[in-house]
mmCIF file of C-alpha atoms in Angstrom:
data_model
loop_
_atom_site.group_PDB
_atom_site.id
_atom_site.type_symbol
_atom_site.label_atom_id
_atom_site.label_comp_id
_atom_site.label_asym_id
_atom_site.label_seq_id
_atom_site.Cartn_x
_atom_site.Cartn_y
_atom_site.Cartn_z
ATOM 1 C CA MET Y 283 8.394 -3.034 32.149
ATOM 2 C CA MET Y 284 9.991 -6.310 30.661
ATOM 3 C CA LYS Y 285 13.702 -6.345 31.247
ATOM 4 C CA ALA Y 286 15.624 -6.637 28.108
ATOM 5 C CA THR Y 287 17.251 -9.791 29.444
ATOM 6 C CA GLN Y 288 13.899 -11.497 29.535
ATOM 7 C CA LEU Y 289 13.477 -11.148 25.758
ATOM 8 C CA ASN Y 290 14.303 -13.799 23.112
ATOM 9 C CA ALA Y 291 17.843 -12.377 22.998
ATOM 10 C CA LYS Y 292 18.762 -14.047 19.546
ATOM 11 C CA SER Y 293 15.716 -12.738 17.784
ATOM 12 C CA VAL Y 294 15.464 -9.617 15.478
ATOM 13 C CA SER Y 295 12.621 -8.306 17.676
ATOM 14 C CA ALA Y 296 14.777 -8.279 20.819
ATOM 15 C CA LYS Y 297 17.476 -6.528 19.121
ATOM 16 C CA LEU Y 298 14.750 -3.686 18.227
ATOM 17 C CA LEU Y 299 13.340 -3.811 21.557
ATOM 18 C CA GLU Y 300 16.513 -3.320 23.456
ATOM 19 C CA ARG Y 301 17.418 -0.228 21.397
ATOM 20 C CA LEU Y 302 14.023 1.260 22.162
ATOM 21 C CA CYS Y 303 14.805 1.297 25.691
ATOM 22 C CA ASP Y 304 16.928 4.369 25.364
ATOM 23 C CA TYR Y 305 13.891 6.329 24.408
ATOM 24 C CA ASP Y 306 10.871 7.738 26.389
ATOM 25 C CA GLU Y 307 8.172 7.050 23.739
ATOM 26 C CA VAL Y 308 7.628 5.573 20.460
ATOM 27 C CA VAL Y 309 5.749 7.168 17.330
ATOM 28 C CA ILE Y 310 4.790 4.236 14.647
ATOM 29 C CA VAL Y 311 4.397 5.892 11.246
ATOM 30 C CA MET Y 312 2.293 4.585 8.551
ATOM 31 C CA HIS Y 313 2.287 6.030 4.837
ATOM 32 C CA ASP Y 314 -0.504 8.339 3.873
ATOM 33 C CA ASN Y 315 -3.845 6.644 3.156
ATOM 34 C CA PRO Y 316 -2.621 3.639 4.877
ATOM 35 C CA ASP Y 317 -3.587 0.324 3.463
ATOM 36 C CA PRO Y 318 -4.382 -2.860 5.478
ATOM 37 C CA ASP Y 319 -0.524 -3.880 5.459
ATOM 38 C CA ALA Y 320 0.580 -0.549 6.843
ATOM 39 C CA ILE Y 321 -2.367 -0.675 9.520
ATOM 40 C CA ALA Y 322 -1.724 -4.315 10.532
ATOM 41 C CA THR Y 323 1.926 -3.715 10.765
ATOM 42 C CA GLY Y 324 1.721 -0.509 12.950
ATOM 43 C CA TRP Y 325 -0.795 -2.256 15.204
ATOM 44 C CA GLY Y 326 1.087 -5.309 15.588
ATOM 45 C CA LEU Y 327 4.448 -3.330 16.627
ATOM 46 C CA LYS Y 328 2.414 -1.391 18.998
ATOM 47 C CA VAL Y 329 1.178 -4.555 20.726
ATOM 48 C CA LEU Y 330 4.848 -6.042 20.648
ATOM 49 C CA ILE Y 331 6.116 -2.695 22.475
ATOM 50 C CA ASP Y 332 3.155 -2.691 24.973
ATOM 51 C CA GLU Y 333 3.476 -6.442 25.948
ATOM 52 C CA THR Y 334 7.303 -6.241 26.294
ATOM 53 C CA ILE Y 335 8.981 -2.949 27.277
ATOM 54 C CA ALA Y 336 5.602 -1.091 28.075
ATOM 55 C CA MET Y 337 6.591 2.261 26.680
ATOM 56 C CA PRO Y 338 4.162 4.870 25.308
ATOM 57 C CA THR Y 339 3.438 4.461 21.927
ATOM 58 C CA ARG Y 340 1.257 5.943 19.062
ATOM 59 C CA VAL Y 341 0.394 4.735 15.446
ATOM 60 C CA ILE Y 342 -0.020 7.641 13.075
ATOM 61 C CA GLY Y 343 -0.565 8.268 9.384
ATOM 62 C CA GLY Y 344 -1.626 10.912 7.037
ATOM 63 C CA GLY Y 345 -4.724 11.241 4.460
ATOM 64 C CA ALA Y 346 -7.440 9.060 5.043
ATOM 65 C CA ILE Y 347 -8.837 5.486 4.723
ATOM 66 C CA VAL Y 348 -10.107 5.515 1.101
ATOM 67 C CA ARG Y 349 -10.687 1.813 -0.138
ATOM 68 C CA ALA Y 350 -14.112 0.766 0.885
ATOM 69 C CA GLU Y 351 -12.803 -2.828 2.345
ATOM 70 C CA ASN Y 352 -10.209 -0.759 4.364
ATOM 71 C CA ARG Y 353 -12.704 1.512 5.735
ATOM 72 C CA HIS Y 354 -14.758 -1.487 6.816
ATOM 73 C CA MET Y 355 -11.853 -3.299 8.309
ATOM 74 C CA VAL Y 356 -10.930 -0.209 10.342
ATOM 75 C CA ASN Y 357 -14.587 0.033 11.526
ATOM 76 C CA LEU Y 358 -14.901 -3.498 12.466
ATOM 77 C CA LEU Y 359 -11.565 -3.882 14.124
ATOM 78 C CA GLN Y 360 -10.933 -0.706 15.570
ATOM 79 C CA PRO Y 361 -7.054 -0.626 15.236
ATOM 80 C CA PRO Y 362 -5.415 1.812 17.363
ATOM 81 C CA ILE Y 363 -4.447 4.464 14.720
ATOM 82 C CA GLU Y 364 -4.506 8.033 14.263
ATOM 83 C CA LEU Y 365 -4.791 10.146 11.036
ATOM 84 C CA VAL Y 366 -3.057 13.322 11.342
ATOM 85 C CA ASP Y 367 -1.956 16.221 9.143
ATOM 86 C CA GLU Y 368 1.364 16.846 11.061
ATOM 87 C CA PHE Y 369 2.852 15.783 14.156
ATOM 88 C CA ASP Y 370 5.111 17.301 16.618
ATOM 89 C CA PHE Y 371 8.143 14.816 17.208
ATOM 90 C CA ASP Y 372 9.838 15.131 20.538
ATOM 91 C CA ASP Y 373 13.718 14.422 20.642
ATOM 92 C CA ARG Y 374 13.144 11.648 22.818
ATOM 93 C CA ALA Y 375 10.537 9.998 20.628
ATOM 94 C CA ALA Y 376 11.804 7.061 18.587
ATOM 95 C CA ALA Y 377 10.072 7.216 15.029
ATOM 96 C CA ILE Y 378 9.524 3.894 13.275
ATOM 97 C CA LEU Y 379 8.549 3.922 9.764
ATOM 98 C CA VAL Y 380 6.491 0.728 8.544
ATOM 99 C CA ASP Y 381 5.444 -0.561 5.313
ATOM 100 C CA CYS Y 382 7.089 2.442 3.592
ATOM 101 C CA SER Y 383 10.439 3.598 2.575
ATOM 102 C CA ILE Y 384 12.418 6.745 3.957
ATOM 103 C CA GLY Y 385 12.929 8.052 0.583
ATOM 104 C CA ALA Y 386 9.064 8.101 -0.465
ATOM 105 C CA SER Y 387 7.243 11.506 -0.271
ATOM 106 C CA ASN Y 388 3.892 10.116 1.054
ATOM 107 C CA HIS Y 389 4.468 9.795 4.912
ATOM 108 C CA VAL Y 390 5.005 12.664 7.562
ATOM 109 C CA LEU Y 391 8.449 11.942 8.239
ATOM 110 C CA THR Y 392 9.723 13.166 4.953
ATOM 111 C CA ARG Y 393 7.351 16.077 5.021
ATOM 112 C CA GLN Y 394 8.805 17.155 8.307
ATOM 113 C CA GLY Y 395 12.251 16.304 7.734
ATOM 114 C CA VAL Y 396 12.480 13.785 10.666
ATOM 115 C CA GLN Y 397 14.886 10.968 10.529
ATOM 116 C CA PRO Y 398 13.510 7.546 11.645
ATOM 117 C CA PHE Y 399 15.062 5.563 14.420
ATOM 118 C CA ALA Y 400 13.755 2.286 12.421
ATOM 119 C CA ILE Y 401 12.347 1.218 9.318
ATOM 120 C CA ILE Y 402 10.399 -2.112 8.897
ATOM 121 C CA ASP Y 403 9.205 -2.900 5.298
ATOM 122 C CA HIS Y 404 8.951 -5.008 2.400
ATOM 123 C CA HIS Y 405 9.138 -2.679 -0.632
ATOM 124 C CA ILE Y 406 11.854 -2.504 -3.066
ATOM 125 C CA SER Y 407 14.099 0.538 -1.870
ATOM 126 C CA ASP Y 408 17.440 1.745 -1.219
ATOM 127 C CA ASP Y 409 17.144 2.108 2.400
ATOM 128 C CA GLN Y 410 19.514 -0.488 3.097
ATOM 129 C CA ASN Y 411 22.187 1.988 2.912
ATOM 130 C CA THR Y 412 20.653 4.556 5.312
ATOM 131 C CA GLU Y 413 21.993 5.680 8.564
ATOM 132 C CA THR Y 414 18.977 4.553 10.318
ATOM 133 C CA PRO Y 415 20.078 2.560 13.590
ATOM 134 C CA PHE Y 416 17.604 -0.279 13.054
ATOM 135 C CA VAL Y 417 16.674 -1.587 9.593
ATOM 136 C CA ASP Y 418 14.692 -4.674 8.768
ATOM 137 C CA ILE Y 419 13.741 -4.486 4.891
ATOM 138 C CA ARG Y 420 12.652 -8.011 3.497
ATOM 139 C CA VAL Y 421 11.537 -7.586 -0.088
ATOM 140 C CA GLN Y 422 11.223 -11.224 -0.723
ATOM 141 C CA VAL Y 423 8.485 -11.172 2.027
ATOM 142 C CA ALA Y 424 4.559 -10.832 0.846
ATOM 143 C CA ALA Y 425 3.686 -8.235 3.579
ATOM 144 C CA SER Y 426 5.326 -6.275 6.475
ATOM 145 C CA ALA Y 427 2.545 -7.672 8.573
ATOM 146 C CA SER Y 428 4.375 -10.966 8.108
ATOM 147 C CA ILE Y 429 7.535 -9.413 9.407
ATOM 148 C CA ILE Y 430 5.881 -7.870 12.738
ATOM 149 C CA ALA Y 431 3.790 -11.229 13.179
ATOM 150 C CA SER Y 432 7.265 -13.014 13.286
ATOM 151 C CA TYR Y 433 8.268 -10.360 15.997
ATOM 152 C CA LEU Y 434 5.178 -11.330 18.176
ATOM 153 C CA ARG Y 435 5.840 -15.019 17.603
ATOM 154 C CA GLU Y 436 9.457 -14.800 18.657
ATOM 155 C CA GLN Y 437 8.411 -13.123 21.905
ATOM 156 C CA ASP Y 438 5.634 -15.626 22.267
ATOM 157 C CA ILE Y 439 2.801 -12.774 22.190
ATOM 158 C CA PRO Y 440 -0.620 -14.070 20.923
ATOM 159 C CA PRO Y 441 -2.078 -11.273 18.454
ATOM 160 C CA GLY Y 442 -5.766 -11.841 19.506
ATOM 161 C CA ALA Y 443 -8.497 -12.292 17.162
ATOM 162 C CA LYS Y 444 -8.856 -8.625 15.806
ATOM 163 C CA LEU Y 445 -4.972 -8.232 15.089
ATOM 164 C CA ALA Y 446 -4.643 -11.544 13.635
ATOM 165 C CA THR Y 447 -7.616 -10.964 11.286
ATOM 166 C CA ALA Y 448 -6.115 -7.678 10.235
ATOM 167 C CA MET Y 449 -2.747 -9.186 9.662
ATOM 168 C CA LEU Y 450 -4.286 -12.063 7.615
ATOM 169 C CA TYR Y 451 -6.162 -9.440 5.474
ATOM 170 C CA ALA Y 452 -2.963 -7.647 4.973
ATOM 171 C CA ILE Y 453 -1.245 -10.477 3.688
ATOM 172 C CA ARG Y 454 -4.093 -11.449 1.431
ATOM 173 C CA THR Y 455 -4.176 -7.901 -0.013
ATOM 174 C CA GLU Y 456 -0.636 -7.823 -0.888
ATOM 175 C CA THR Y 457 -0.519 -11.060 -2.542
ATOM 176 C CA CYS Y 458 -3.444 -10.189 -4.943
ATOM 177 C CA ALA Y 459 -2.928 -8.745 -8.756
ATOM 178 C CA TYR Y 460 0.197 -11.055 -9.345
ATOM 179 C CA GLU Y 461 1.955 -8.997 -6.715
ATOM 180 C CA SER Y 462 3.999 -11.686 -4.825
ATOM 181 C CA HIS Y 463 4.437 -15.187 -4.015
ATOM 182 C CA TYR Y 464 4.383 -16.455 -0.460
ATOM 183 C CA SER Y 465 8.055 -16.606 1.148
ATOM 184 C CA SER Y 466 9.238 -19.072 3.552
ATOM 185 C CA LEU Y 467 8.301 -16.634 6.513
ATOM 186 C CA ASP Y 468 4.704 -16.031 4.851
ATOM 187 C CA ARG Y 469 4.016 -19.760 4.921
ATOM 188 C CA LEU Y 470 5.380 -19.988 8.479
ATOM 189 C CA ILE Y 471 3.237 -16.921 9.743
ATOM 190 C CA LEU Y 472 0.016 -18.118 8.050
ATOM 191 C CA PRO Y 473 -1.090 -21.110 9.917
ATOM 192 C CA TRP Y 474 0.063 -19.437 13.252
ATOM 193 C CA LEU Y 475 -2.420 -16.190 12.574
ATOM 194 C CA MET Y 476 -5.130 -18.522 11.520
ATOM 195 C CA GLU Y 477 -4.985 -20.013 15.026
ATOM 196 C CA TYR Y 478 -6.445 -16.653 16.190
ATOM 197 C CA ALA Y 479 -8.295 -14.966 13.477
ATOM 198 C CA GLU Y 480 -12.041 -14.933 13.040
ATOM 199 C CA PRO Y 481 -12.810 -16.274 9.509
ATOM 200 C CA GLU Y 482 -16.067 -14.573 9.718
ATOM 201 C CA LEU Y 483 -14.768 -10.977 9.970
ATOM 202 C CA LEU Y 484 -12.402 -11.737 7.227
ATOM 203 C CA VAL Y 485 -15.482 -12.570 4.836
ATOM 204 C CA GLU Y 486 -17.317 -9.341 5.963
ATOM 205 C CA ILE Y 487 -14.306 -7.191 5.149
ATOM 206 C CA HIS Y 488 -13.688 -8.599 1.901
ATOM 207 C CA ASN Y 489 -17.491 -7.913 0.994
ATOM 208 C CA ALA Y 490 -17.404 -4.275 2.478
ATOM 209 C CA PRO Y 491 -20.504 -2.242 1.050
ATOM 210 C CA LEU Y 492 -19.767 0.064 -1.671
ATOM 211 C CA GLN Y 493 -21.050 3.672 -2.353
ATOM 212 C CA ARG Y 494 -23.149 4.107 -5.265
ATOM 213 C CA THR Y 495 -20.497 6.786 -6.682
ATOM 214 C CA TYR Y 496 -17.864 3.862 -7.219
ATOM 215 C CA TYR Y 497 -20.129 2.181 -9.851
ATOM 216 C CA GLY Y 498 -20.156 5.502 -11.810
ATOM 217 C CA ASP Y 499 -16.504 5.823 -11.446
ATOM 218 C CA LEU Y 500 -16.015 2.076 -12.526
ATOM 219 C CA LEU Y 501 -18.082 2.574 -15.674
ATOM 220 C CA LEU Y 502 -16.399 5.667 -16.905
ATOM 221 C CA ALA Y 503 -12.833 4.088 -16.177
ATOM 222 C CA LEU Y 504 -13.978 1.133 -18.424
ATOM 223 C CA GLN Y 505 -15.326 3.326 -20.899
ATOM 224 C CA ASN Y 506 -11.963 5.331 -20.760
ATOM 225 C CA THR Y 507 -9.557 2.457 -21.144
ATOM 226 C CA PHE Y 508 -7.476 2.003 -24.274
ATOM 227 C CA LEU Y 509 -5.084 -0.577 -25.283
ATOM 228 C CA TYR Y 510 -1.687 -0.478 -26.838
ATOM 229 C CA ASP Y 511 -0.500 -3.941 -27.609
ATOM 230 C CA ASP Y 512 -0.031 -5.719 -24.301
ATOM 231 C CA VAL Y 513 -0.560 -2.379 -22.549
ATOM 232 C CA ALA Y 514 -3.914 -1.087 -20.949
ATOM 233 C CA LEU Y 515 -4.130 2.517 -20.142
ATOM 234 C CA CYS Y 516 -7.114 4.326 -18.347
ATOM 235 C CA PHE Y 517 -7.403 7.926 -17.299
ATOM 236 C CA LEU Y 518 -10.120 9.572 -15.513
ATOM 237 C CA PRO Y 519 -10.254 13.445 -15.619
ATOM 238 C CA ARG Y 520 -12.188 13.057 -12.237
ATOM 239 C CA ALA Y 521 -13.340 10.479 -10.054
ATOM 240 C CA ASP Y 522 -15.220 10.699 -6.450
ATOM 241 C CA GLY Y 523 -13.416 8.001 -4.738
ATOM 242 C CA VAL Y 524 -9.608 7.237 -4.713
ATOM 243 C CA GLU Y 525 -9.963 3.592 -4.320
ATOM 244 C CA ILE Y 526 -10.980 3.286 -7.767
ATOM 245 C CA VAL Y 527 -7.481 3.801 -9.507
ATOM 246 C CA GLY Y 528 -5.928 0.730 -7.774
ATOM 247 C CA GLU Y 529 -9.104 -1.226 -8.086
ATOM 248 C CA VAL Y 530 -9.291 -0.690 -11.851
ATOM 249 C CA ALA Y 531 -5.457 -1.506 -12.353
ATOM 250 C CA ASP Y 532 -6.152 -4.684 -10.551
ATOM 251 C CA LEU Y 533 -8.961 -5.708 -12.802
ATOM 252 C CA LEU Y 534 -7.506 -4.580 -16.165
ATOM 253 C CA VAL Y 535 -4.259 -6.533 -15.239
ATOM 254 C CA ARG Y 536 -6.352 -9.801 -15.442
ATOM 255 C CA CYS Y 537 -7.610 -9.131 -18.846
ATOM 256 C CA GLU Y 538 -6.483 -11.599 -21.625
ATOM 257 C CA SER Y 539 -3.671 -10.298 -23.491
ATOM 258 C CA VAL Y 540 -2.851 -7.369 -21.144
ATOM 259 C CA GLY Y 541 0.365 -7.583 -19.473
ATOM 260 C CA ARG Y 542 1.026 -4.058 -18.182
ATOM 261 C CA VAL Y 543 -1.424 -1.324 -16.873
ATOM 262 C CA MET Y 544 -1.518 2.271 -15.847
ATOM 263 C CA CYS Y 545 -4.565 3.885 -14.416
ATOM 264 C CA GLY Y 546 -5.101 7.464 -13.273
ATOM 265 C CA ALA Y 547 -7.566 9.639 -11.948
ATOM 266 C CA VAL Y 548 -7.903 13.013 -10.705
ATOM 267 C CA ILE Y 549 -9.015 13.255 -7.121
ATOM 268 C CA GLY Y 550 -9.122 16.998 -5.826
ATOM 269 C CA ASP Y 551 -6.434 18.680 -7.244
ATOM 270 C CA ASP Y 552 -4.065 15.663 -7.398
ATOM 271 C CA LEU Y 553 -3.640 13.060 -10.062
ATOM 272 C CA LEU Y 554 -3.274 9.598 -8.633
ATOM 273 C CA VAL Y 555 -1.732 6.661 -10.582
ATOM 274 C CA SER Y 556 -1.400 2.896 -9.949
ATOM 275 C CA ALA Y 557 0.490 0.672 -12.351
ATOM 276 C CA ARG Y 558 0.542 -3.100 -12.719
ATOM 277 C CA THR Y 559 2.629 -5.689 -14.488
ATOM 278 C CA GLN Y 560 2.473 -9.348 -14.910
ATOM 279 C CA PHE Y 561 6.000 -9.792 -16.249
ATOM 280 C CA ALA Y 562 8.632 -11.301 -14.198
ATOM 281 C CA GLU Y 563 11.252 -8.949 -15.813
ATOM 282 C CA ASP Y 564 9.547 -5.824 -14.907
ATOM 283 C CA ASN Y 565 10.005 -3.649 -11.862
ATOM 284 C CA ALA Y 566 6.817 -1.631 -11.554
ATOM 285 C CA ALA Y 567 8.298 0.479 -8.984
ATOM 286 C CA GLU Y 568 10.926 1.538 -11.045
ATOM 287 C CA MET Y 569 8.712 1.873 -14.188
ATOM 288 C CA ILE Y 570 6.355 4.504 -12.559
ATOM 289 C CA GLN Y 571 9.082 6.343 -11.088
ATOM 290 C CA THR Y 572 10.662 6.893 -14.512
ATOM 291 C CA THR Y 573 7.153 7.616 -15.760
ATOM 292 C CA LEU Y 574 6.474 10.309 -12.906
ATOM 293 C CA GLN Y 575 10.074 11.609 -12.949
ATOM 294 C CA GLY Y 576 10.007 15.650 -12.509
ATOM 295 C CA LEU Y 577 6.295 15.502 -12.015
ATOM 296 C CA GLY Y 578 5.521 13.636 -8.671
ATOM 297 C CA GLY Y 579 6.243 10.960 -6.381
ATOM 298 C CA ALA Y 580 6.156 7.140 -6.573
ATOM 299 C CA GLY Y 581 7.030 3.775 -5.139
ATOM 300 C CA GLY Y 582 5.859 0.301 -4.816
ATOM 301 C CA HIS Y 583 6.609 -3.258 -5.565
ATOM 302 C CA ALA Y 584 8.086 -5.141 -8.488
ATOM 303 C CA HIS Y 585 4.710 -5.874 -9.898
ATOM 304 C CA ARG Y 586 2.563 -3.102 -8.327
ATOM 305 C CA ALA Y 587 3.146 0.376 -7.662
ATOM 306 C CA GLY Y 588 1.562 3.895 -7.388
ATOM 307 C CA GLY Y 589 2.164 7.579 -7.331
ATOM 308 C CA LYS Y 590 0.835 11.092 -7.231
ATOM 309 C CA ILE Y 591 1.153 14.147 -9.208
ATOM 310 C CA PRO Y 592 0.002 17.182 -6.758
ATOM 311 C CA ASN Y 593 -1.642 20.130 -7.622
ATOM 312 C CA VAL Y 594 -2.630 19.330 -11.122
ATOM 313 C CA GLY Y 595 -5.539 21.708 -11.133
ATOM 314 C CA GLU Y 596 -9.119 21.407 -12.406
ATOM 315 C CA SER Y 597 -8.943 22.711 -15.667
ATOM 316 C CA ALA Y 598 -9.648 20.043 -18.429
ATOM 317 C CA SER Y 599 -6.765 21.353 -20.604
ATOM 318 C CA ALA Y 600 -4.182 20.861 -17.861
ATOM 319 C CA VAL Y 601 -5.501 17.377 -16.917
ATOM 320 C CA GLU Y 602 -5.408 16.371 -20.659
ATOM 321 C CA LYS Y 603 -1.943 17.717 -20.898
ATOM 322 C CA VAL Y 604 -0.612 15.833 -17.953
ATOM 323 C CA SER Y 605 -2.510 12.748 -18.950
ATOM 324 C CA ASN Y 606 -1.028 12.793 -22.564
ATOM 325 C CA LEU Y 607 2.533 12.916 -21.008
ATOM 326 C CA LEU Y 608 2.017 10.180 -18.828
ATOM 327 C CA ARG Y 609 0.617 8.018 -21.718
ATOM 328 C CA ASP Y 610 3.679 8.722 -23.700
ATOM 329 C CA ARG Y 611 6.266 8.038 -20.998
ATOM 330 C CA TRP Y 612 4.483 4.895 -19.833
ATOM 331 C CA LEU Y 613 4.400 3.571 -23.251
ATOM 332 C CA ASP Y 614 8.150 4.406 -23.882
ATOM 333 C CA VAL Y 615 8.716 2.801 -20.513
ATOM 334 C CA CYS Y 616 6.941 -0.419 -21.746
ATOM 335 C CA GLY Y 617 8.660 -0.211 -25.054
ATOM 336 C CA VAL Y 618 5.488 0.531 -27.135
ATOM 337 C CA ASP Y 619 5.677 2.280 -30.283
ATOM 338 C CA ARG Y 620 2.209 2.918 -31.465
ATOM 339 C CA LYS Y 621 0.578 5.931 -29.824
ATOM 340 C CA ARG Y 622 -2.990 5.266 -31.040
ATOM 341 C CA GLY Y 623 -4.842 2.779 -28.875
ATOM 342 C CA THR Y 624 -7.846 0.902 -29.356
ATOM 343 C CA ARG Y 625 -10.783 1.026 -27.041
ATOM 344 C CA LEU Y 626 -11.381 -1.744 -24.442
ATOM 345 C CA ILE Y 627 -15.050 -1.318 -24.995
ATOM 346 C CA ALA Y 628 -15.826 -0.180 -28.547
ATOM 347 C CA LYS Y 629 -17.542 3.333 -28.804
ATOM 348 C CA ARG Y 630 -20.658 1.693 -30.564
ATOM 349 C CA GLU Y 631 -21.190 -0.736 -27.701
ATOM 350 C CA ILE Y 632 -21.102 2.218 -25.244
ATOM 351 C CA ILE Y 633 -23.703 4.176 -27.459
ATOM 352 C CA GLN Y 634 -25.896 1.076 -28.257
ATOM 353 C CA ASN Y 635 -26.178 0.547 -24.300
ATOM 354 C CA LEU Y 636 -27.078 4.005 -23.530
ATOM 355 C CA ASP Y 637 -30.424 3.617 -25.662
ATOM 356 C CA LEU Y 638 -31.379 0.265 -23.730
#
């Protein structure tokens, strides 16, 4: 075990590691359905702890790895993460929440009423005012992985090829779809990670194989997209893959003359929602929270956010009722008065193509 005095005492990472020495083990908690940033952040933090204070450490998250590229990344890089439904937290274990806010409903700590020892994140939240002993929330940074990479760099710990690749991919995914500009920290970390990463693995992850059902979901999503001035709305009464919700939102926000997007789909009994906005004055996280108020949980970034309404049910009438309510609320949040939309793809085109 590395003594605390051997650490870079002036660094943020040293302060975290010194405080962890009061515990017997560490449990790093990712949000449910962890994305590349959560995975790379949790993995990087485990490497930091393993290489310094050598304390028993686990990285856990709920749900499943849903997006094709994310599953492919996990299969290729084999990060040391565990997906669990619930977890027994010991009093001598330090719980560290990464890439997620304490107030969010999509992680095991909230569901089990466990107060984290530390929060490391880049999302917009009110966690700066929490009584959590260690808080490092930097909303200006593109990815939580950049923060943990800076910890490794502070302690002169090379990330290795696979972790560096995961961190680079995490930063790439967090800066897509008009999400974020690179901060000075990101610009410092990127060339450092590129010294260790494998470009071939990055390309392979980006071009992950897609299941055939994905294309059916994509077709139905585009056919069910309506435009209201500069707002695009898409609701699917049923979809096979969770990834379609965020990917369609990313695709629609690139459409000419579209500035704000909300996409939703029923997966199982839940309605999942993703929102995007290009406007600097917007806050997608606040907009989606207002839209889902009283219905479900939500969170995210200034220009990209998501949420879930649990237990919507399978009946078409129930799904339609919730979808209509979300449409009206989202349009109100966006300041759009008209309630009748125009199809992104005209119905006559859809019908004509069926005859080909």
